[in-house]
Short mmCIF file of C-alpha atoms in Angstrom, two decimals:
data_model
loop_
_atom_site.label_atom_id
_atom_site.label_comp_id
_atom_site.label_asym_id
_atom_site.label_seq_id
_atom_site.Cartn_x
_atom_site.Cartn_y
_atom_site.Cartn_z
CA MET A 200 115.82 105.90 102.95
CA SER A 201 116.99 104.62 99.57
CA PHE A 202 118.19 106.54 96.50
CA SER A 203 119.04 103.60 94.23
CA LYS A 204 116.41 104.68 91.61
CA VAL A 205 117.99 107.97 90.66
CA HIS A 206 118.80 107.49 86.87
CA GLY A 207 119.37 109.48 83.70
CA GLN A 208 120.65 112.74 85.22
CA GLN A 209 123.71 114.77 85.79
CA LEU A 210 126.51 113.65 88.10
CA THR A 211 125.92 114.81 91.58
CA ARG A 212 128.86 115.23 94.16
CA ILE A 213 128.05 115.61 97.81
CA LEU A 214 130.77 116.93 100.13
CA PHE A 215 129.93 116.39 103.77
CA ILE A 216 131.73 118.94 106.04
CA LEU A 217 131.59 117.78 109.54
CA ASP A 218 132.18 120.06 112.56
CA ALA A 219 134.31 118.23 114.98
CA SER A 220 135.21 121.36 117.25
CA ASN A 221 135.33 120.85 120.85
CA SER A 222 131.71 122.18 121.45
CA MET A 223 130.47 119.09 119.65
CA ASN A 224 131.33 117.23 122.80
CA SER A 225 128.33 118.82 124.64
CA LYS A 226 125.50 116.59 125.56
CA TRP A 227 122.54 116.55 123.33
CA ASP A 228 118.98 115.39 124.33
CA GLY A 229 120.46 114.52 127.74
CA SER A 230 122.23 111.34 126.29
CA GLN A 231 124.61 111.39 123.48
CA THR A 232 127.04 114.10 122.60
CA ARG A 233 126.42 116.15 119.50
CA ILE A 234 129.41 114.63 117.79
CA ASP A 235 128.30 111.08 118.56
CA ALA A 236 124.79 111.72 117.36
CA ALA A 237 126.08 113.44 114.10
CA LYS A 238 128.36 110.53 113.38
CA GLU A 239 125.77 107.88 114.11
CA LEU A 240 123.22 109.51 111.67
CA LEU A 241 125.77 110.53 109.03
CA ILE A 242 127.07 106.89 108.83
CA LYS A 243 123.41 105.81 108.23
CA THR A 244 123.01 108.42 105.65
CA VAL A 245 126.15 107.24 103.87
CA ASP A 246 124.92 103.70 103.97
CA SER A 247 121.59 104.77 102.50
CA LEU A 248 123.39 106.49 99.61
CA ASN A 249 125.61 103.62 98.74
CA GLY A 250 124.56 102.30 95.29
CA ALA A 251 122.71 105.40 94.15
CA ALA A 252 123.29 106.18 90.58
CA ASN A 253 125.24 109.23 89.41
CA LEU A 254 126.42 110.00 92.81
CA GLN A 255 129.85 110.59 94.55
CA ILE A 256 130.52 111.53 98.10
CA GLY A 257 133.53 113.08 99.90
CA LEU A 258 134.23 113.98 103.57
CA ARG A 259 136.09 117.17 104.91
CA VAL A 260 136.38 117.56 108.66
CA TYR A 261 137.39 120.49 110.81
CA GLY A 262 138.44 120.84 114.42
CA HIS A 263 139.53 117.19 114.77
CA GLN A 264 143.36 117.47 114.71
CA SER A 265 144.46 120.16 117.16
CA PRO A 266 142.97 120.43 120.69
CA ILE A 267 141.78 124.05 121.51
CA THR A 268 143.25 125.44 124.73
CA ALA A 269 142.79 128.73 126.67
CA THR A 270 145.64 130.22 124.73
CA TYR A 271 145.61 128.58 121.32
CA GLN A 272 143.34 127.57 118.52
CA ASP A 273 144.43 126.00 115.29
CA CYS A 274 142.38 127.95 112.47
CA ASN A 275 144.05 125.72 109.85
CA ASP A 276 142.56 122.59 111.29
CA THR A 277 140.49 121.55 108.25
CA LYS A 278 141.19 118.50 106.16
CA LEU A 279 139.80 116.67 103.22
CA GLU A 280 139.65 113.28 104.80
CA VAL A 281 138.17 111.18 101.94
CA PRO A 282 138.27 112.84 98.34
CA PHE A 283 135.48 112.12 95.82
CA GLY A 284 135.61 108.79 94.17
CA PRO A 285 133.16 106.39 92.45
CA ASP A 286 133.29 103.87 95.23
CA ASN A 287 134.37 105.39 98.36
CA PHE A 288 131.24 105.03 100.54
CA THR A 289 133.03 102.46 102.80
CA LYS A 290 136.00 104.79 103.22
CA VAL A 291 133.87 107.81 104.23
CA ARG A 292 131.98 105.44 106.67
CA ASN A 293 135.01 104.14 108.31
CA LYS A 294 136.68 107.64 108.64
CA ILE A 295 133.56 108.99 110.24
CA LYS A 296 133.89 106.34 113.00
CA THR A 297 137.41 107.52 113.93
CA ILE A 298 136.61 111.22 114.22
CA LEU A 299 137.15 112.94 117.71
CA ALA A 300 135.91 116.45 118.48
CA LYS A 301 138.89 118.56 119.74
CA GLY A 302 139.45 122.06 118.31
CA THR A 303 137.99 125.23 116.93
CA THR A 304 135.51 126.23 114.22
CA PRO A 305 137.19 127.46 111.06
CA ILE A 306 134.02 127.54 108.84
CA ALA A 307 135.34 130.01 106.40
CA ARG A 308 138.61 128.29 105.77
CA SER A 309 136.91 124.99 105.43
CA LEU A 310 134.48 126.40 102.74
CA GLU A 311 137.42 128.07 100.91
CA ALA A 312 139.35 124.79 100.90
CA ALA A 313 136.32 122.95 99.86
CA ALA A 314 136.23 124.67 96.46
CA ALA A 315 139.31 122.70 95.51
CA ASP A 316 137.82 119.47 96.83
CA PHE A 317 135.47 119.25 93.78
CA PRO A 318 137.35 117.88 90.68
CA ASP A 319 135.42 120.37 88.28
CA THR A 320 132.19 122.30 87.87
CA ASN A 321 130.41 120.06 85.33
CA ALA A 322 128.65 118.17 88.08
CA ARG A 323 126.04 119.24 90.59
CA ASN A 324 128.31 120.09 93.46
CA ILE A 325 126.68 120.08 96.86
CA ILE A 326 128.10 120.93 100.31
CA ILE A 327 126.32 119.75 103.35
CA LEU A 328 127.87 121.47 106.50
CA ILE A 329 126.92 120.12 109.90
CA THR A 330 127.87 122.45 112.64
CA ASP A 331 126.90 123.53 116.05
CA GLY A 332 128.70 126.91 116.16
CA LEU A 333 129.62 129.95 114.46
CA GLU A 334 132.90 130.97 112.91
CA ALA A 335 135.57 131.07 115.46
CA CYS A 336 138.43 132.30 113.34
CA ASP A 337 139.45 135.46 111.47
CA ASN A 338 137.66 134.72 108.11
CA ASP A 339 134.20 135.78 107.11
CA PRO A 340 132.19 132.77 105.74
CA CYS A 341 130.03 135.16 103.77
CA VAL A 342 133.04 136.67 102.05
CA ILE A 343 134.27 133.19 101.11
CA ALA A 344 130.80 132.12 99.82
CA LYS A 345 130.76 135.33 97.67
CA LYS A 346 134.30 134.43 96.36
CA LEU A 347 133.20 130.95 95.36
CA HIS A 348 130.29 132.35 93.53
CA ASP A 349 132.35 135.09 91.82
CA LYS A 350 134.90 132.43 90.71
CA GLY A 351 132.02 130.46 89.11
CA VAL A 352 132.51 127.73 91.50
CA LYS A 353 128.95 126.18 91.30
CA VAL A 354 128.35 124.86 94.91
CA THR A 355 124.96 124.49 96.49
CA PRO A 356 125.62 124.60 100.34
CA PHE A 357 123.23 123.35 102.98
CA VAL A 358 123.82 124.29 106.63
CA ILE A 359 122.45 122.23 109.41
CA GLY A 360 122.94 123.82 112.81
CA LEU A 361 122.93 121.26 115.65
CA GLY A 362 121.33 122.80 118.73
CA LEU A 363 122.27 126.32 117.60
CA ASP A 364 120.50 129.08 119.16
CA ILE A 365 118.09 129.87 116.34
CA SER A 366 118.81 133.65 116.68
CA TYR A 367 122.29 132.87 115.03
CA LEU A 368 120.97 131.09 112.07
CA ASP A 369 120.55 134.01 109.91
CA GLN A 370 124.32 134.44 109.93
CA PHE A 371 124.37 131.28 107.64
CA LYS A 372 122.09 132.87 105.15
CA CYS A 373 124.86 134.21 103.01
CA ILE A 374 126.35 130.69 102.67
CA GLY A 375 123.28 128.78 101.52
CA SER A 376 120.12 127.25 102.62
CA TYR A 377 120.05 126.34 106.36
CA MET A 378 117.92 124.30 108.72
CA GLU A 379 117.96 124.07 112.31
CA ALA A 380 118.02 120.74 114.11
CA GLU A 381 117.41 121.32 117.88
CA THR A 382 117.05 117.63 118.74
CA LYS A 383 118.47 114.36 117.53
CA GLU A 384 115.21 113.48 115.96
CA SER A 385 114.93 116.70 114.16
CA PHE A 386 118.52 116.36 113.03
CA LYS A 387 117.63 112.87 111.50
CA ASN A 388 114.63 114.44 109.62
CA VAL A 389 116.57 117.44 108.34
CA LEU A 390 119.57 115.44 107.23
CA LYS A 391 117.13 113.11 105.32
CA THR A 392 115.38 116.02 103.71
CA VAL A 393 118.75 117.86 102.68
CA VAL A 394 120.24 114.71 101.31
CA ALA A 395 117.00 113.94 99.37
CA LYS A 396 116.98 117.45 97.84
CA ALA A 397 120.64 117.02 96.68
CA VAL A 398 120.17 113.36 95.23
CA ILE A 399 116.81 113.43 93.85
CA ASN A 400 117.06 117.09 92.47
CA THR A 401 113.36 117.43 92.46
CA THR A 402 111.80 119.79 94.91
CA VAL A 403 108.29 120.90 95.59
CA GLN A 404 106.72 124.08 97.01
CA ILE A 405 103.09 124.14 97.97
CA ASN A 406 101.76 127.71 97.97
CA LEU A 407 98.61 127.99 100.11
CA ASN A 408 97.43 131.30 98.58
CA ASN A 409 95.22 133.86 100.16
CA ILE A 410 92.35 135.79 98.31
CA HIS A 411 95.13 138.00 96.82
CA LYS A 412 97.11 134.99 95.52
CA VAL A 413 99.76 135.62 98.04
CA PRO A 414 101.17 132.22 99.52
CA ASN A 415 101.04 133.18 103.19
CA GLU A 416 98.46 130.73 104.54
CA THR A 417 100.24 128.05 106.56
CA ASP A 418 100.26 125.99 109.79
CA VAL A 419 97.92 123.36 108.35
CA THR A 420 98.28 119.54 107.81
CA MET A 421 98.49 118.42 104.17
CA PHE A 422 98.03 114.79 102.82
CA LEU A 423 99.41 113.65 99.57
CA TYR A 424 97.75 110.48 98.16
CA LYS A 425 98.76 108.47 95.19
CA ALA A 426 96.44 109.98 92.72
CA GLY A 427 93.00 108.22 92.39
CA THR A 428 93.70 105.96 95.45
CA LYS A 429 93.50 106.14 99.31
CA GLU A 430 97.21 105.31 99.64
CA LEU A 431 98.74 108.03 101.79
CA MET A 432 102.16 108.84 100.51
CA TYR A 433 103.25 111.96 102.45
CA THR A 434 102.02 113.89 105.47
CA PHE A 435 103.27 117.45 106.08
CA VAL A 436 102.51 120.29 108.36
CA HIS A 437 102.83 123.36 105.94
CA THR A 438 105.52 125.60 106.99
CA LEU A 439 106.76 129.00 106.16
CA ASP A 440 110.53 129.39 106.25
CA ARG A 441 112.35 132.25 108.13
CA GLN A 442 112.03 134.31 105.11
CA GLY A 443 108.29 133.92 105.04
CA ASN A 444 108.38 131.58 101.96
CA PRO A 445 106.65 128.19 101.71
CA ASP A 446 109.12 125.50 102.72
CA THR A 447 110.74 123.28 100.08
CA LEU A 448 109.73 119.72 100.06
CA THR A 449 111.19 116.47 98.55
CA ILE A 450 108.53 114.32 96.80
CA ASP A 451 109.14 111.34 94.61
CA PRO A 452 108.33 112.52 90.94
CA ALA A 453 107.49 108.85 89.80
CA TYR A 454 103.85 109.33 90.86
CA LYS A 455 100.88 111.63 90.42
CA TYR A 456 99.31 112.92 93.58
CA ASP A 457 95.91 114.03 95.14
CA LEU A 458 96.44 116.77 97.65
CA VAL A 459 94.18 117.40 100.75
CA VAL A 460 94.64 120.57 102.67
CA ASN A 461 93.05 120.03 106.10
CA THR A 462 91.57 123.55 106.43
CA ILE A 463 87.92 124.02 107.50
CA PRO A 464 86.46 122.88 105.21
CA LYS A 465 89.08 120.78 103.38
CA VAL A 466 90.61 121.90 100.00
CA HIS A 467 91.36 119.25 97.39
CA LYS A 468 93.68 119.45 94.41
CA ASN A 469 93.92 116.18 92.37
CA ASN A 470 96.12 114.55 89.76
CA ILE A 471 99.15 116.67 90.39
CA SER A 472 102.29 115.96 88.38
CA ILE A 473 105.82 116.45 89.79
CA ILE A 474 108.42 117.44 87.06
CA LYS A 475 111.74 115.83 87.56
CA ASN A 476 114.93 117.73 88.14
CA THR A 477 113.31 121.04 88.75
CA HIS A 478 111.68 123.09 91.55
CA ASN A 479 107.82 122.54 91.28
CA VAL A 480 105.47 125.15 92.71
CA ILE A 481 101.87 123.86 93.43
CA PRO A 482 99.43 126.75 94.03
CA VAL A 483 96.34 125.97 96.09
CA ASP A 484 93.68 128.51 97.00
CA CYS A 485 93.18 128.55 100.68
CA PRO A 486 92.11 132.08 101.70
CA GLN A 487 91.15 131.99 105.46
CA GLY A 488 89.82 134.14 108.15
CA PHE A 489 88.66 133.52 111.78
CA ILE A 490 85.60 133.00 113.79
CA LYS A 491 85.73 133.91 117.47
CA LEU A 492 83.02 133.16 120.00
CA ARG A 493 83.08 134.68 123.41
CA PHE A 494 80.83 135.54 126.44
CA THR A 495 80.95 139.23 126.97
CA ASN A 496 80.42 139.11 130.90
CA ALA A 497 81.21 135.69 132.08
CA THR A 498 82.56 135.29 135.54
CA SER A 499 83.08 131.51 135.14
CA PRO A 500 84.66 129.47 132.33
CA TYR A 501 81.43 128.04 130.89
CA GLN A 502 81.89 125.19 128.51
CA VAL A 503 79.53 125.68 125.62
CA ILE A 504 79.99 124.25 122.22
CA SER A 505 78.97 125.59 118.83
CA ARG A 506 78.41 123.74 115.53
CA ILE A 507 79.75 125.36 112.32
CA TYR A 508 78.18 124.24 108.92
CA LYS A 509 77.27 125.55 105.52
CA LYS A 510 73.66 126.50 104.85
CA THR A 511 73.77 124.52 101.61
CA ASP A 512 75.13 121.42 103.39
CA GLN A 513 73.95 120.60 106.91
CA GLN A 514 77.12 118.37 107.59
CA THR A 515 79.01 119.64 110.63
CA LEU A 516 82.37 121.17 109.66
CA ASN A 517 83.61 122.01 113.07
CA THR A 518 82.69 122.22 116.72
CA GLN A 519 84.02 125.17 118.48
CA LEU A 520 83.98 126.13 122.16
CA VAL A 521 82.71 129.50 123.13
CA GLY A 522 85.80 131.37 124.19
CA SER A 523 88.04 130.20 121.34
CA THR A 524 88.99 131.40 117.85
CA ASP A 525 89.28 129.02 114.86
CA LYS A 526 90.21 129.38 111.23
CA TYR A 527 87.99 128.90 108.20
CA ILE A 528 88.15 129.13 104.53
CA VAL A 529 86.58 132.45 103.28
CA GLY A 530 82.82 132.22 102.87
CA THR A 531 79.54 132.24 104.66
CA TYR A 532 78.84 129.92 107.56
CA GLU A 533 75.86 129.01 109.87
CA VAL A 534 76.78 128.95 113.64
CA GLU A 535 74.47 126.92 115.97
CA ILE A 536 75.56 127.69 119.56
CA LEU A 537 74.45 124.83 121.89
CA THR A 538 73.24 126.97 124.57
CA LEU A 539 69.76 126.64 126.15
CA PRO A 540 67.96 127.91 124.30
CA ARG A 541 69.88 127.46 121.11
CA ILE A 542 71.47 130.68 119.45
CA TYR A 543 71.86 130.80 115.67
CA HIS A 544 74.07 133.22 113.66
CA SER A 545 75.03 133.44 109.84
CA ILE A 546 78.56 134.87 109.53
CA ASN A 547 80.68 135.90 106.66
CA VAL A 548 84.41 135.08 107.01
CA THR A 549 86.73 137.39 105.11
CA GLN A 550 90.46 137.18 104.42
CA SER A 551 92.69 137.44 107.50
CA SER A 552 89.77 139.07 109.62
CA THR A 553 88.19 137.78 112.74
CA GLU A 554 84.41 137.70 112.87
CA THR A 555 83.29 137.79 116.42
CA ILE A 556 80.02 136.54 118.00
CA ASP A 557 79.38 138.10 121.38
CA LEU A 558 77.01 136.18 123.77
CA PRO A 559 75.80 137.11 127.24
CA ALA A 560 76.94 134.67 129.83
CA PRO A 561 74.36 132.19 131.06
CA GLY A 562 72.77 131.90 134.47
CA GLN A 563 71.80 128.83 136.62
CA LEU A 564 68.56 127.28 137.29
CA THR A 565 68.50 124.85 140.20
CA TYR A 566 65.34 122.91 140.93
CA SER A 567 64.24 120.29 143.55
CA THR A 568 61.10 118.27 143.93
CA SER A 569 59.88 115.78 146.57
CA LYS A 570 58.21 113.64 143.89
CA MET A 571 59.12 112.75 140.28
CA VAL A 572 57.57 115.17 137.69
CA ALA A 573 57.06 115.46 134.05
CA ALA A 574 58.31 118.82 133.32
CA GLN A 575 59.38 121.12 130.49
CA ILE A 576 60.98 124.55 130.29
CA PHE A 577 59.83 127.17 127.85
CA VAL A 578 61.37 130.59 126.87
CA GLU A 579 59.06 133.69 126.38
CA ASN A 580 60.49 135.59 123.33
CA ASP A 581 60.23 139.32 123.00
CA ASN A 582 57.74 138.89 119.97
CA GLY A 583 55.37 137.15 122.23
CA THR A 584 55.95 133.57 121.02
CA ILE A 585 56.78 130.76 123.45
CA ASP A 586 59.34 128.06 122.43
CA TRP A 587 60.37 124.76 124.10
CA VAL A 588 63.95 124.73 125.67
CA CYS A 589 64.38 121.35 127.36
CA ASN A 590 62.79 118.65 129.37
CA LEU A 591 63.53 118.01 133.06
CA ASP A 592 65.07 114.74 134.08
CA GLN A 593 62.26 112.54 135.21
CA VAL A 594 64.17 110.39 137.45
CA ASN A 595 66.35 112.69 139.54
CA LEU A 596 64.60 114.83 142.17
CA LYS A 597 66.92 117.83 141.82
CA GLY A 598 69.15 119.25 139.17
CA LEU A 599 70.99 122.19 137.64
CA ILE A 600 70.47 123.73 134.17
CA TYR A 601 72.39 126.54 132.48
CA LEU A 602 70.13 128.94 130.67
CA GLN A 603 70.66 132.07 128.63
CA PRO A 604 69.33 135.31 130.07
CA GLY A 605 65.64 135.71 129.76
CA LYS A 606 62.01 135.05 130.81
CA TYR A 607 60.96 131.45 131.16
CA ARG A 608 58.10 129.31 132.30
CA LEU A 609 58.28 125.81 133.78
CA VAL A 610 55.29 123.52 133.15
CA TYR A 611 54.90 120.39 135.09
CA ARG A 612 52.89 117.76 136.80
CA GLN A 613 53.78 115.25 139.46
CA LYS A 614 53.88 111.85 137.72
CA GLN A 615 51.84 110.17 140.48
CA LEU A 616 48.88 112.40 139.79
CA ARG A 617 46.96 110.88 137.04
CA SER A 618 45.02 114.01 135.77
CA THR A 619 45.90 116.89 133.72
CA THR A 620 44.24 119.24 136.12
CA TYR A 621 47.34 119.00 138.22
CA THR A 622 49.29 120.85 135.62
CA VAL A 623 51.31 123.68 137.21
CA GLU A 624 53.14 126.65 135.65
CA LYS A 625 55.94 128.61 137.19
CA GLU A 626 57.45 131.72 135.81
CA PHE A 627 61.00 132.72 136.45
CA LYS A 628 63.88 134.97 135.10
CA ILE A 629 67.50 134.04 134.37
CA GLN A 630 70.21 136.55 134.69
CA SER A 631 73.86 136.17 133.60
CA ASN A 632 76.16 134.51 136.22
CA LYS A 633 73.40 134.37 138.73
CA THR A 634 71.49 131.32 140.21
CA THR A 635 67.69 131.03 140.28
CA SER A 636 66.20 128.33 142.53
CA ILE A 637 62.63 126.67 142.19
CA ASN A 638 61.10 124.18 144.40
CA LEU A 639 58.42 122.05 142.63
#
């Protein structure tokens, strides 16, 4: 991760506030403690920022000076360890190495003190708070955040909760944007994203709109290619945040992009421009509904596949198991269910609705023969026509075939008998979940 190409924009200041309370000594991911993981990844982040244009960083720590005991906690244990300066990356890095987690969690007092850490309000002032706990002292972080706002202190806080119970995360909503990091790997990714938002100051929101232009379609993979090429630049699984809004992404504005949304079928949007130093909204129409296939009376988990395609284009869009539900762009589809005999349906998918195809469960035909045979099975339709269903294996002397309920006839001749007069027909019925046996 490198930010050395950020030029021609307002000065950005990032104040890292690191939680060094005693709870940060808890093991994380079964190996490192939270404080060691936070220090390791924060040092890497500082290293990546070194040399970025128009950027200064500072470090405030809380809970690192006074050990917490059963009878005492020091709610004033918060300190600006490294103030802002043009070339203090090494100082911040070295200070992070020395931090030990000891005390309590005075988030509100740290935020209040942080207002004075910024020299002025003429820059983009960013706070990145890294914590694993909630406020432990007497002040309310929400009240402090409001005071900062009312005083005109322009601070954009990002809160990263390390291993926090996500049910508590809403309590940080009043402070600023928050993201959970339940594992070390997720913390690495979240920290990278938050820092990129702060430094690049260019964000993107991809709205996957339903048929009413409401951006509530989600949970689908998106590919962003360099426009006009096959060079894949970004891969995202589209996410709605805890407020139900499309998540904010950080994308390099130096390029134009072709977007592929991997719905069924895919949706494309090409030659997308990202405007620098602003929040970009990219709307994409992806209205979707569902197709559900099921056996109405199955007593066994029959494995039957269906093929989904468009009437105007015979290319297979999806293969879907009977017994499953899958999501499709709104429209009309053809469904070929690979039962014996085949079953065909046309189905119209509408916004957020589930279109269900109900099928009777198949039955089983078992057959055996003492000699190899040339044999075919035909189904007798209600309209009096007879259609081919399948051929019997000419090598094996016995077998099992799943067939849909109905009336059938089996036409065969022993292969050793070299005359058509030895042709034999046998009629039989198939019922759901039952076995029919034939000896040839």
